[in-house]
JSON list of C-alpha atoms in Angstrom, two decimals:
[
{"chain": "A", "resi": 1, "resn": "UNK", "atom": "CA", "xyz": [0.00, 0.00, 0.00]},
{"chain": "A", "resi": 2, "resn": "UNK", "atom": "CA", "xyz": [1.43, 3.12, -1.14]},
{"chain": "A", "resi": 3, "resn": "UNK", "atom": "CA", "xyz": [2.44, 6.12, 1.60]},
{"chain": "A", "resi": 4, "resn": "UNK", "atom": "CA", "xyz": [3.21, 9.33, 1.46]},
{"chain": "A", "resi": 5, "resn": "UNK", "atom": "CA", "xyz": [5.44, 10.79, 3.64]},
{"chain": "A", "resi": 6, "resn": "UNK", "atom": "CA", "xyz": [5.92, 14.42, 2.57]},
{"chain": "A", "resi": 7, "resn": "UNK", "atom": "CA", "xyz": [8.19, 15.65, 0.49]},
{"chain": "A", "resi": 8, "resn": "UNK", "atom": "CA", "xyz": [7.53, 14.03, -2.61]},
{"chain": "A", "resi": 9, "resn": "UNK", "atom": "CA", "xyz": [8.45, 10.52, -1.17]},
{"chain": "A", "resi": 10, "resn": "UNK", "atom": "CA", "xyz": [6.14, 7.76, -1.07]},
{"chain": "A", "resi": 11, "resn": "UNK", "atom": "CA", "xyz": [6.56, 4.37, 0.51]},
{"chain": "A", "resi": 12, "resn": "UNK", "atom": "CA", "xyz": [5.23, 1.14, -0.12]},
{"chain": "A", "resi": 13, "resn": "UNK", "atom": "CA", "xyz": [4.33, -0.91, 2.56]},
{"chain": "A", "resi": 14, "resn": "UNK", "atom": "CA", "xyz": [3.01, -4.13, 2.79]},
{"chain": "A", "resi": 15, "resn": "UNK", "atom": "CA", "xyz": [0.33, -5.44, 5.11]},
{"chain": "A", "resi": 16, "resn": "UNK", "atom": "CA", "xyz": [2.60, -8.18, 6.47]},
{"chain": "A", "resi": 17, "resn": "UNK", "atom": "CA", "xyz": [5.06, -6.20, 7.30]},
{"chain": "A", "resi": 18, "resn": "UNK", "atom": "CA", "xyz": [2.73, -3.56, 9.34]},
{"chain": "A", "resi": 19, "resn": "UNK", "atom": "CA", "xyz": [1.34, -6.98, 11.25]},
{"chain": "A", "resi": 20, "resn": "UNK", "atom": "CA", "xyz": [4.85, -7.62, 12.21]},
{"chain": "A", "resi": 21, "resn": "UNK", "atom": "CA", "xyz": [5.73, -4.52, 13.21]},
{"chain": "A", "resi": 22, "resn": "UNK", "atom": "CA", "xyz": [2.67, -4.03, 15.14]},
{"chain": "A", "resi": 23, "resn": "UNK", "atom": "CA", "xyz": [3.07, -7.45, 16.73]},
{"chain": "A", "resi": 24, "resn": "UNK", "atom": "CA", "xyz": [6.58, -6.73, 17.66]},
{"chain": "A", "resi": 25, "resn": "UNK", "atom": "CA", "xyz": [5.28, -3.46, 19.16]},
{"chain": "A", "resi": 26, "resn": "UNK", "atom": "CA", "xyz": [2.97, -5.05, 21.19]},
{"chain": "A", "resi": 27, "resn": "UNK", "atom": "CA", "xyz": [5.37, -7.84, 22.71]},
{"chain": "A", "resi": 28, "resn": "UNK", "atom": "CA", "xyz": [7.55, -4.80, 23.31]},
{"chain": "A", "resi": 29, "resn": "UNK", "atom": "CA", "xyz": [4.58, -2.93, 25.81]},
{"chain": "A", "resi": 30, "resn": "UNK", "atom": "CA", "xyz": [3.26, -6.52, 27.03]},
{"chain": "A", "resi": 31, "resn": "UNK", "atom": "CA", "xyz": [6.77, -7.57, 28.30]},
{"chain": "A", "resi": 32, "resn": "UNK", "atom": "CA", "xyz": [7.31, -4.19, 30.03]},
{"chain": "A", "resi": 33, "resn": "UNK", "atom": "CA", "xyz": [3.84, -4.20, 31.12]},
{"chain": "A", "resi": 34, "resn": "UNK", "atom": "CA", "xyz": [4.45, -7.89, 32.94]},
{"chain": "A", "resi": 35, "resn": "UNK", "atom": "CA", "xyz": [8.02, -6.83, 33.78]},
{"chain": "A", "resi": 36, "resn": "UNK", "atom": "CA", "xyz": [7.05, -3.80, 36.07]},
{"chain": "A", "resi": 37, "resn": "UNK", "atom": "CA", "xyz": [4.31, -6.32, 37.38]},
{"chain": "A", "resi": 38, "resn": "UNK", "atom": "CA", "xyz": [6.70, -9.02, 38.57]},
{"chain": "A", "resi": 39, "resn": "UNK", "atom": "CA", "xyz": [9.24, -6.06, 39.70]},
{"chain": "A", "resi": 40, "resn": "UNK", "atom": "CA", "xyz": [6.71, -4.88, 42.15]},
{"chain": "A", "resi": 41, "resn": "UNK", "atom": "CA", "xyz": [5.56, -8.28, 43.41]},
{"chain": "A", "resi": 42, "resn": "UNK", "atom": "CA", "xyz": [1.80, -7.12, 42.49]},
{"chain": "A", "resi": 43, "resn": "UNK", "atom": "CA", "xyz": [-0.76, -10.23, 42.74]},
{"chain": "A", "resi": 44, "resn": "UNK", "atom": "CA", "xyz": [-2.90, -10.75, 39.47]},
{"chain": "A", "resi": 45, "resn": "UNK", "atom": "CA", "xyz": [-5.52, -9.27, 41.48]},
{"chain": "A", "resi": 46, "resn": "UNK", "atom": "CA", "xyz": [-3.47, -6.14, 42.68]},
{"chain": "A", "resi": 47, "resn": "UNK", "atom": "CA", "xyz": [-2.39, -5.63, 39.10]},
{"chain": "A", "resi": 48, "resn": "UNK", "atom": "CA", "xyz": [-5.94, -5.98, 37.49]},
{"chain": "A", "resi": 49, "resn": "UNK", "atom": "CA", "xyz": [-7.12, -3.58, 39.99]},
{"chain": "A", "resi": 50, "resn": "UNK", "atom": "CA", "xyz": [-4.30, -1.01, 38.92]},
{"chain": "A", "resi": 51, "resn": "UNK", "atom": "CA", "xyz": [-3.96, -1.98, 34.92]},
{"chain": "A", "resi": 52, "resn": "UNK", "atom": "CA", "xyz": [-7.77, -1.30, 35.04]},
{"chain": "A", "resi": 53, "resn": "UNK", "atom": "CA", "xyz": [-8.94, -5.03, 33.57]},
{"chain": "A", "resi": 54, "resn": "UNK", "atom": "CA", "xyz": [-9.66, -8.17, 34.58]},
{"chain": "A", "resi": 55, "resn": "UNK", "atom": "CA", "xyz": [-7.25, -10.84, 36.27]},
{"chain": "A", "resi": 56, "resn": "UNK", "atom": "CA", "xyz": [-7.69, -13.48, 33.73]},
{"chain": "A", "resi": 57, "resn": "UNK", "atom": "CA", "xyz": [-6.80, -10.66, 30.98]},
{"chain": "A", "resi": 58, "resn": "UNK", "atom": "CA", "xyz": [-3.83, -10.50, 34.05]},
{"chain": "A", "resi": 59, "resn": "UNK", "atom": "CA", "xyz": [-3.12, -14.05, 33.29]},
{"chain": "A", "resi": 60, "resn": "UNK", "atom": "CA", "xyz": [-3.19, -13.66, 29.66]},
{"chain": "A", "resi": 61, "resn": "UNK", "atom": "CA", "xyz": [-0.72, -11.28, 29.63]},
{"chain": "A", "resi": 62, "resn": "UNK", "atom": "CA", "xyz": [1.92, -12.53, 32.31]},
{"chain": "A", "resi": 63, "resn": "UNK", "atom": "CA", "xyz": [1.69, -15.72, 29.73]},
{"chain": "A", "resi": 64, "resn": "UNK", "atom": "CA", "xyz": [3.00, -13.52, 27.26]},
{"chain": "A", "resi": 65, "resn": "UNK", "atom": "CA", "xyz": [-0.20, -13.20, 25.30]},
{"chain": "A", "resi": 66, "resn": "UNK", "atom": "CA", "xyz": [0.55, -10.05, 23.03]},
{"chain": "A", "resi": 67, "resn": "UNK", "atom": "CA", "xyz": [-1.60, -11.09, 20.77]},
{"chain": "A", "resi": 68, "resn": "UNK", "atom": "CA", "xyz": [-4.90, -10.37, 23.14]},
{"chain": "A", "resi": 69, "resn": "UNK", "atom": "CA", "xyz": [-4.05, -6.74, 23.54]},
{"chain": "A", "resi": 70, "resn": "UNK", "atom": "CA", "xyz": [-4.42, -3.52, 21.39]},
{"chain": "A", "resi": 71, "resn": "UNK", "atom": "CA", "xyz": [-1.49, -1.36, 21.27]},
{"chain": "A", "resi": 72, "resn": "UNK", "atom": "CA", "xyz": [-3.23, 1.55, 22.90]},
{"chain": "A", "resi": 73, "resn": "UNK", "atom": "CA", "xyz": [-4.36, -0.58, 25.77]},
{"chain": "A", "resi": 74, "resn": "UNK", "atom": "CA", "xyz": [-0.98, -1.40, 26.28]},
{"chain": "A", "resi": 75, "resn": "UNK", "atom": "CA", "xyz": [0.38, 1.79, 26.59]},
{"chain": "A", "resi": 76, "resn": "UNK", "atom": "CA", "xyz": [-3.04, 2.69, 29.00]},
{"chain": "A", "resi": 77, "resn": "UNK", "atom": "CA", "xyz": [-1.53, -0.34, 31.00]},
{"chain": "A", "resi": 78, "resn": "UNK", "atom": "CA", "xyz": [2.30, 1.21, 31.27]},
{"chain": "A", "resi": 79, "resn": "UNK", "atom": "CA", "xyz": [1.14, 4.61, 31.90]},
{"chain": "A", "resi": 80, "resn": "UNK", "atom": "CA", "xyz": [-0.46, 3.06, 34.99]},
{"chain": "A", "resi": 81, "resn": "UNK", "atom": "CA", "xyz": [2.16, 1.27, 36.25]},
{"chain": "A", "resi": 82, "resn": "UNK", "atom": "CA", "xyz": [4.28, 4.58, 35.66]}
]
């Protein structure tokens, strides 16, 4: 898919490569996400409670479940840990 990105210069990008990207992306958040968990000894309760979802979503992503979670809920989910 072509992109323009000013200038004059346009980009192709393909949709596999923005899944992989975006997938990369969100292993990137998820691990820091489960990292700051585990740093603070929070419970999957305690961390639900402050990451603002449920425990088994907790679960999920202590599994390393990237795959269940948007980017921006990600970031929602580091910005509350910050």
């Amino acid at each position: 898919m072509p992109m323009n990105m000013g200038g004059g210069i346009t980009m192709h990008i393909n949709d596999d490569s923005i899944r992989a990207e975006n997938l990369k992306l969100r292993g990137t958040l998820a691990r820091a996400v489960r990292d700051t968990v585990v740093q603070n000894h929070l419970t999957q309760v305690e961390a639900a409670e402050r990451l603002g979802i449920s425990q088994p979503r907790v679960s999920a992503l202590l599994k390393g479940k990237a795959g269940a979670f948007r980017v921006d809920s990600l970031v929602n989910m580091a910005l509350r840990l910050a």
